[in-house]
Amino acid sequence: MALITWTAGQFGTNVGFADDEHKILFDKLNKLYDLTTSGSQRSAIGAQLDDLIAYVVDHFAHEEKEMQIKGYAGYEYHKAEHDALVGICAGLQAKFHAGEAEVDEDVGQLVKGWLDNHIPSFDRAYADALNS
Ligand code: FEO
């Protein structure tokens, strides 16, 4: 069963590229969650972790570029939220590849919890600015 499911009601931002990228991000997170809950090989989990984090970094950079282009007033606050998650992910990624930590289903739950809050409260808030 999917960890997180995109619906317009819960996650729609009214910004096309953001909705498209969030759906891809959810797919990558669900794939990681499936691997961690099905006894998959560590190498497969690591590859999916890297793929997910790389996509998250690219998605955040895309949003930040669009916010800057539009002179969005909430840019700094929003970017700080992004930087906080990237910092957590980068730390986990480094520990995983050093053999000092494992990625289990709690990691998927952590990212899901972050997205559950961030997209409706932060991403949705930039819609008017980005669509102007
Ligand atoms: Fe879609 Fe601000 O992350």
Coordinates of N, CA, C and O and ligand atoms in Angstrom, one line a residue:
M1 N 0.8 -1.2 0.0 CA 0.0 0.0 0.0 C 0.9 1.3 0.0 O 1.9 1.3 0.7
A2 N 0.4 2.2 -0.8 CA 1.2 3.5 -0.9 C 1.3 4.2 0.4 O 0.3 4.3 1.2
L3 N 2.5 4.7 0.7 CA 2.6 5.5 1.9 C 1.9 6.9 1.8 O 1.3 7.3 2.8
I4 N 2.0 7.5 0.6 CA 1.4 8.8 0.5 C 0.8 8.9 -0.9 O 1.3 8.4 -1.9
T5 N -0.4 9.4 -1.0 CA -1.2 9.5 -2.3 C -1.5 11.0 -2.6 O -2.0 11.7 -1.7
W6 N -1.1 11.4 -3.8 CA -1.4 12.8 -4.1 C -2.9 12.9 -4.5 O -3.4 12.2 -5.3
T7 N -3.6 13.9 -3.9 CA -4.9 14.3 -4.3 C -4.9 15.8 -4.4 O -4.2 16.5 -3.6
A8 N -5.8 16.3 -5.3 CA -5.8 17.8 -5.4 C -6.3 18.4 -4.2 O -5.8 19.5 -3.8
G9 N -7.2 17.8 -3.5 CA -7.8 18.3 -2.3 C -6.8 18.5 -1.2 O -6.8 19.5 -0.4
Q10 N -5.9 17.5 -1.0 CA -4.9 17.6 0.1 C -3.6 18.3 -0.3 O -3.0 19.0 0.5
F11 N -3.2 18.1 -1.6 CA -1.9 18.5 -2.0 C -1.9 19.5 -3.2 O -0.8 20.0 -3.5
G12 N -3.0 19.7 -3.8 CA -3.0 20.6 -5.0 C -2.5 22.0 -4.6 O -3.0 22.6 -3.6
T13 N -1.7 22.6 -5.5 CA -1.2 24.0 -5.2 C -1.7 25.0 -6.2 O -1.5 26.2 -6.0
N14 N -2.3 24.5 -7.3 CA -2.8 25.4 -8.4 C -1.6 25.9 -9.2 O -1.7 26.9 -9.9
V15 N -0.4 25.3 -9.0 CA 0.8 25.6 -9.8 C 1.2 24.3 -10.5 O 1.6 23.4 -9.8
G16 N 1.1 24.4 -11.8 CA 1.3 23.2 -12.6 C 2.6 22.4 -12.4 O 2.6 21.2 -12.1
F17 N 3.7 23.1 -12.5 CA 5.0 22.4 -12.4 C 5.1 21.8 -11.0 O 5.7 20.7 -10.8
A18 N 4.6 22.5 -10.0 CA 4.8 22.0 -8.6 C 4.0 20.8 -8.4 O 4.4 19.8 -7.8
D19 N 2.7 20.8 -8.8 CA 1.9 19.6 -8.7 C 2.5 18.4 -9.4 O 2.6 17.3 -8.9
D20 N 3.0 18.6 -10.6 CA 3.6 17.6 -11.4 C 4.9 17.0 -10.7 O 5.0 15.8 -10.6
E21 N 5.7 17.9 -10.1 CA 6.9 17.4 -9.4 C 6.5 16.7 -8.1 O 7.2 15.8 -7.7
H22 N 5.5 17.2 -7.4 CA 5.1 16.6 -6.2 C 4.7 15.1 -6.4 O 4.9 14.2 -5.6
K23 N 3.9 14.9 -7.5 CA 3.5 13.6 -7.9 C 4.7 12.6 -8.1 O 4.7 11.5 -7.6
I24 N 5.7 13.1 -8.8 CA 6.9 12.3 -9.0 C 7.6 12.0 -7.7 O 8.0 10.9 -7.4
L25 N 7.7 13.1 -6.9 CA 8.3 12.9 -5.6 C 7.6 11.9 -4.7 O 8.2 11.0 -4.1
F26 N 6.3 11.9 -4.8 CA 5.5 10.9 -4.0 C 5.8 9.5 -4.5 O 5.9 8.6 -3.7
D27 N 5.9 9.4 -5.8 CA 6.2 8.0 -6.4 C 7.5 7.5 -5.9 O 7.7 6.4 -5.6
K28 N 8.5 8.4 -5.9 CA 9.9 8.0 -5.4 C 9.9 7.7 -4.0 O 10.5 6.7 -3.5
L29 N 9.1 8.4 -3.2 CA 9.0 8.2 -1.7 C 8.3 6.8 -1.5 O 8.7 6.0 -0.6
N30 N 7.2 6.6 -2.2 CA 6.5 5.3 -2.1 C 7.4 4.1 -2.5 O 7.3 3.1 -1.8
K31 N 8.2 4.3 -3.5 CA 9.1 3.3 -3.9 C 10.1 2.9 -2.8 O 10.4 1.8 -2.5
L32 N 10.7 4.0 -2.2 CA 11.6 3.8 -1.1 C 10.9 3.1 0.1 O 11.5 2.2 0.7
Y33 N 9.7 3.5 0.4 CA 9.0 2.9 1.5 C 8.7 1.4 1.2 O 8.9 0.6 2.1
D34 N 8.4 1.1 0.0 CA 8.1 -0.3 -0.4 C 9.4 -1.1 -0.2 O 9.3 -2.2 0.3
L35 N 10.5 -0.6 -0.6 CA 11.8 -1.3 -0.4 C 12.1 -1.6 1.0 O 12.6 -2.6 1.4
T36 N 11.9 -0.5 1.9 CA 12.2 -0.7 3.3 C 11.3 -1.6 4.0 O 11.6 -2.0 5.1
T37 N 10.1 -1.8 3.5 CA 9.1 -2.6 4.2 C 9.0 -4.0 3.6 O 8.1 -4.8 4.0
S38 N 9.8 -4.3 2.6 CA 9.7 -5.6 2.0 C 11.0 -6.4 2.0 O 11.2 -7.4 1.3
G39 N 11.9 -6.0 2.9 CA 13.1 -6.8 3.1 C 14.1 -6.7 1.9 O 14.8 -7.7 1.6
S40 N 14.1 -5.6 1.2 CA 14.9 -5.5 0.0 C 16.4 -5.3 0.4 O 16.7 -5.0 1.5
Q41 N 17.2 -5.5 -0.6 CA 18.7 -5.4 -0.4 C 19.1 -4.0 -0.1 O 18.5 -3.0 -0.6
R42 N 20.1 -3.9 0.7 CA 20.6 -2.6 1.2 C 21.0 -1.7 0.0 O 20.8 -0.5 -0.1
S43 N 21.6 -2.4 -1.0 CA 22.0 -1.6 -2.2 C 20.9 -1.0 -3.0 O 20.9 0.1 -3.5
A44 N 19.7 -1.7 -3.0 CA 18.6 -1.2 -3.7 C 18.0 0.0 -2.9 O 17.5 1.0 -3.5
I45 N 18.0 -0.2 -1.6 CA 17.4 0.9 -0.7 C 18.3 2.2 -0.9 O 17.8 3.3 -1.0
G46 N 19.6 1.9 -0.9 CA 20.6 3.1 -1.1 C 20.4 3.8 -2.4 O 20.4 5.0 -2.4
A47 N 20.2 3.0 -3.4 CA 20.0 3.6 -4.8 C 18.7 4.5 -4.8 O 18.7 5.6 -5.4
Q48 N 17.7 3.9 -4.2 CA 16.4 4.7 -4.2 C 16.5 5.9 -3.3 O 15.9 6.9 -3.6
L49 N 17.2 5.8 -2.2 CA 17.4 6.9 -1.3 C 18.1 8.0 -2.0 O 17.7 9.2 -2.0
D50 N 19.1 7.7 -2.7 CA 19.9 8.7 -3.5 C 19.0 9.4 -4.6 O 19.1 10.6 -4.8
D51 N 18.2 8.5 -5.2 CA 17.3 9.1 -6.3 C 16.3 10.0 -5.7 O 16.1 11.1 -6.3
L52 N 15.7 9.6 -4.6 CA 14.7 10.5 -3.9 C 15.3 11.8 -3.5 O 14.8 12.9 -3.8
I53 N 16.5 11.7 -2.8 CA 17.1 13.0 -2.3 C 17.5 13.9 -3.5 O 17.3 15.1 -3.4
A54 N 18.0 13.3 -4.5 CA 18.4 14.1 -5.7 C 17.2 14.8 -6.3 O 17.3 16.0 -6.6
Y55 N 16.1 14.1 -6.3 CA 14.9 14.8 -6.9 C 14.4 15.8 -6.0 O 13.9 16.9 -6.4
V56 N 14.4 15.6 -4.7 CA 14.0 16.6 -3.7 C 14.8 17.9 -3.9 O 14.3 19.0 -3.9
V57 N 16.1 17.7 -4.0 CA 17.0 18.9 -4.1 C 16.7 19.7 -5.4 O 16.6 20.9 -5.4
D58 N 16.5 18.9 -6.5 CA 16.1 19.6 -7.8 C 14.8 20.3 -7.7 O 14.6 21.4 -8.2
H59 N 13.8 19.7 -7.0 CA 12.5 20.2 -6.9 C 12.5 21.5 -6.1 O 11.9 22.6 -6.4
F60 N 13.3 21.5 -5.0 CA 13.4 22.7 -4.1 C 14.0 23.8 -4.9 O 13.6 25.0 -4.8
A61 N 15.1 23.5 -5.7 CA 15.8 24.5 -6.4 C 14.8 25.1 -7.5 O 14.9 26.3 -7.7
H62 N 14.0 24.3 -8.1 CA 13.1 24.8 -9.1 C 12.1 25.8 -8.4 O 11.8 26.9 -8.9
E63 N 11.5 25.4 -7.3 CA 10.5 26.2 -6.6 C 11.2 27.5 -6.2 O 10.7 28.6 -6.4
E64 N 12.4 27.4 -5.7 CA 13.1 28.6 -5.2 C 13.4 29.6 -6.3 O 13.3 30.8 -6.2
K65 N 13.8 29.1 -7.5 CA 14.0 29.9 -8.7 C 12.8 30.6 -9.1 O 12.8 31.8 -9.4
E66 N 11.7 29.9 -9.1 CA 10.4 30.5 -9.5 C 9.9 31.6 -8.5 O 9.4 32.6 -8.9
M67 N 10.2 31.3 -7.2 CA 9.8 32.3 -6.2 C 10.6 33.6 -6.3 O 10.1 34.7 -6.2
Q68 N 11.9 33.4 -6.6 CA 12.8 34.5 -6.8 C 12.4 35.3 -8.0 O 12.4 36.6 -8.0
I69 N 12.1 34.7 -9.1 CA 11.7 35.4 -10.4 C 10.5 36.3 -10.1 O 10.4 37.4 -10.6
K70 N 9.6 35.8 -9.3 CA 8.4 36.5 -9.0 C 8.5 37.5 -7.8 O 7.6 38.2 -7.4
G71 N 9.7 37.5 -7.2 CA 9.9 38.4 -6.0 C 9.0 38.0 -4.9 O 8.5 38.9 -4.1
Y72 N 8.7 36.7 -4.7 CA 7.8 36.2 -3.6 C 8.3 36.6 -2.2 O 9.4 36.3 -1.9
A73 N 7.4 37.3 -1.5 CA 7.8 37.8 -0.2 C 8.2 36.7 0.9 O 8.9 36.9 1.8
G74 N 7.6 35.5 0.7 CA 7.8 34.4 1.6 C 9.0 33.6 1.3 O 9.2 32.5 1.9
Y75 N 9.8 34.1 0.3 CA 11.0 33.2 -0.2 C 11.9 32.7 0.9 O 12.2 31.6 1.0
E76 N 12.4 33.7 1.7 CA 13.4 33.3 2.7 C 12.9 32.3 3.7 O 13.6 31.3 4.1
Y77 N 11.7 32.5 4.2 CA 11.1 31.6 5.1 C 10.9 30.2 4.5 O 11.1 29.2 5.2
H78 N 10.5 30.2 3.3 CA 10.2 28.9 2.6 C 11.5 28.2 2.3 O 11.7 27.0 2.5
K79 N 12.5 28.9 1.9 CA 13.9 28.3 1.6 C 14.4 27.7 2.9 O 15.1 26.7 2.8
A80 N 14.2 28.4 4.0 CA 14.8 27.9 5.3 C 14.1 26.5 5.6 O 14.8 25.6 6.1
E81 N 12.9 26.3 5.3 CA 12.2 25.0 5.4 C 12.8 24.0 4.5 O 13.1 22.9 5.0
H82 N 13.1 24.4 3.3 CA 13.7 23.4 2.4 C 15.1 23.0 2.9 O 15.5 21.9 2.9
D83 N 15.9 24.0 3.3 CA 17.2 23.8 3.8 C 17.3 22.8 5.0 O 18.2 22.0 5.1
A84 N 16.3 23.0 5.8 CA 16.2 22.1 7.0 C 16.0 20.7 6.6 O 16.7 19.8 7.1
L85 N 15.1 20.4 5.7 CA 14.9 19.0 5.3 C 16.1 18.5 4.5 O 16.5 17.3 4.7
V86 N 16.7 19.3 3.6 CA 17.9 18.8 2.9 C 19.0 18.5 3.9 O 19.7 17.5 3.7
G87 N 19.1 19.3 4.9 CA 20.2 19.0 5.9 C 19.9 17.6 6.6 O 20.9 16.9 6.8
I88 N 18.7 17.4 7.0 CA 18.4 16.1 7.6 C 18.7 14.9 6.6 O 19.3 13.9 7.0
C89 N 18.2 15.1 5.4 CA 18.4 14.0 4.4 C 19.9 13.8 4.1 O 20.3 12.7 4.0
A90 N 20.6 14.9 4.0 CA 22.1 14.7 3.7 C 22.8 14.0 4.8 O 23.7 13.2 4.5
G91 N 22.4 14.3 6.0 CA 23.1 13.7 7.2 C 22.7 12.2 7.2 O 23.6 11.3 7.4
L92 N 21.5 11.9 6.9 CA 21.1 10.5 6.9 C 21.8 9.7 5.7 O 22.2 8.6 5.9
Q93 N 21.8 10.4 4.6 CA 22.4 9.8 3.4 C 23.9 9.5 3.7 O 24.4 8.4 3.3
A94 N 24.6 10.4 4.3 CA 26.0 10.2 4.6 C 26.2 9.0 5.5 O 27.1 8.2 5.4
K95 N 25.4 9.0 6.6 CA 25.5 7.9 7.6 C 25.2 6.6 6.9 O 25.8 5.6 7.2
F96 N 24.2 6.5 6.1 CA 23.8 5.3 5.4 C 24.9 4.8 4.6 O 25.3 3.6 4.7
H97 N 25.5 5.6 3.8 CA 26.6 5.2 2.9 C 27.9 4.9 3.7 O 28.8 4.1 3.1
A98 N 28.0 5.4 4.9 CA 29.2 5.1 5.7 C 28.9 3.8 6.5 O 29.8 3.4 7.3
G99 N 27.7 3.2 6.4 CA 27.4 2.0 7.1 C 27.1 2.3 8.6 O 27.1 1.4 9.4
E100 N 26.8 3.5 8.9 CA 26.6 3.9 10.3 C 25.1 4.0 10.6 O 24.7 4.3 11.8
A101 N 24.2 3.9 9.6 CA 22.8 4.0 9.9 C 22.0 3.2 8.8 O 22.6 3.0 7.7
E102 N 20.9 2.8 9.1 CA 20.0 2.1 8.1 C 18.8 3.0 7.8 O 18.5 3.9 8.6
V103 N 18.2 2.7 6.7 CA 17.0 3.4 6.3 C 15.9 2.4 6.4 O 15.8 1.4 5.7
D104 N 15.0 2.7 7.4 CA 13.9 1.9 7.6 C 12.6 2.6 7.3 O 12.6 3.8 6.8
E105 N 11.5 2.1 7.6 CA 10.2 2.7 7.3 C 10.0 4.0 8.0 O 9.2 4.9 7.6
D106 N 10.7 4.2 9.1 CA 10.6 5.5 9.9 C 11.1 6.7 9.0 O 10.6 7.8 9.2
V107 N 12.0 6.4 8.1 CA 12.5 7.5 7.3 C 11.4 7.9 6.3 O 11.2 9.1 6.1
G108 N 10.7 7.0 5.8 CA 9.6 7.3 4.9 C 8.5 8.1 5.6 O 7.9 9.0 5.1
Q109 N 8.2 7.6 6.8 CA 7.2 8.3 7.7 C 7.6 9.8 8.0 O 6.8 10.7 8.0
L110 N 8.9 9.9 8.2 CA 9.4 11.3 8.5 C 9.2 12.2 7.3 O 8.7 13.3 7.5
V111 N 9.6 11.7 6.1 CA 9.5 12.6 4.9 C 8.0 12.8 4.6 O 7.6 13.9 4.3
K112 N 7.2 11.8 4.8 CA 5.7 12.0 4.6 C 5.2 13.0 5.5 O 4.4 13.9 5.1
G113 N 5.6 13.0 6.8 CA 5.1 14.0 7.8 C 5.5 15.4 7.4 O 4.7 16.3 7.5
W114 N 6.7 15.5 6.9 CA 7.2 16.8 6.4 C 6.3 17.3 5.2 O 5.9 18.5 5.2
L115 N 6.1 16.4 4.3 CA 5.3 16.8 3.1 C 3.9 17.1 3.4 O 3.3 18.1 2.9
D116 N 3.3 16.4 4.4 CA 1.9 16.6 4.8 C 1.7 18.0 5.3 O 0.7 18.6 5.2
N117 N 2.8 18.5 5.9 CA 2.7 19.9 6.5 C 3.1 20.9 5.4 O 2.5 22.0 5.3
H118 N 4.3 20.6 4.8 CA 4.9 21.7 3.9 C 4.0 22.0 2.7 O 3.9 23.2 2.4
I119 N 3.6 21.0 2.0 CA 2.9 21.4 0.7 C 1.6 22.2 1.0 O 1.4 23.2 0.4
P120 N 0.7 21.8 1.9 CA -0.5 22.6 2.1 C -0.2 23.9 2.7 O -1.0 24.9 2.4
S121 N 0.8 24.0 3.5 CA 1.0 25.3 4.2 C 2.0 26.2 3.5 O 1.7 27.4 3.4
F122 N 3.1 25.7 3.0 CA 4.1 26.5 2.4 C 3.9 26.6 0.9 O 3.9 27.7 0.3
D123 N 3.8 25.5 0.2 CA 3.7 25.5 -1.2 C 2.4 26.2 -1.7 O 2.5 27.0 -2.7
R124 N 1.4 25.9 -1.1 CA 0.1 26.5 -1.5 C 0.1 28.0 -1.4 O -0.5 28.7 -2.1
A125 N 0.9 28.5 -0.4 CA 0.9 29.9 -0.2 C 1.6 30.7 -1.3 O 1.4 31.9 -1.4
Y126 N 2.4 30.1 -2.2 CA 3.0 30.8 -3.2 C 2.2 30.9 -4.5 O 2.6 31.4 -5.5
A127 N 1.1 30.2 -4.5 CA 0.3 30.1 -5.8 C 0.0 31.4 -6.4 O 0.2 31.6 -7.6
D128 N -0.6 32.3 -5.7 CA -0.9 33.6 -6.3 C 0.3 34.3 -6.9 O 0.2 34.9 -8.0
A129 N 1.4 34.3 -6.1 CA 2.6 35.0 -6.6 C 3.1 34.3 -7.9 O 3.5 35.0 -8.9
L130 N 3.2 33.0 -7.9 CA 3.8 32.3 -9.0 C 2.8 32.3 -10.2 O 3.3 32.2 -11.4
N131 N 1.5 32.5 -10.0 CA 0.6 32.5 -11.1 C 0.3 33.9 -11.6 O -0.5 34.2 -12.5
S132 N 1.0 34.9 -11.0 CA 0.7 36.3 -11.4 C 1.5 36.7 -12.6 O 2.4 36.1 -13.0
Ligands
FEO1 FE1 7.3 21.6 -3.0 FE2 8.4 23.8 -1.1 O1 8.4 22.1 -1.7

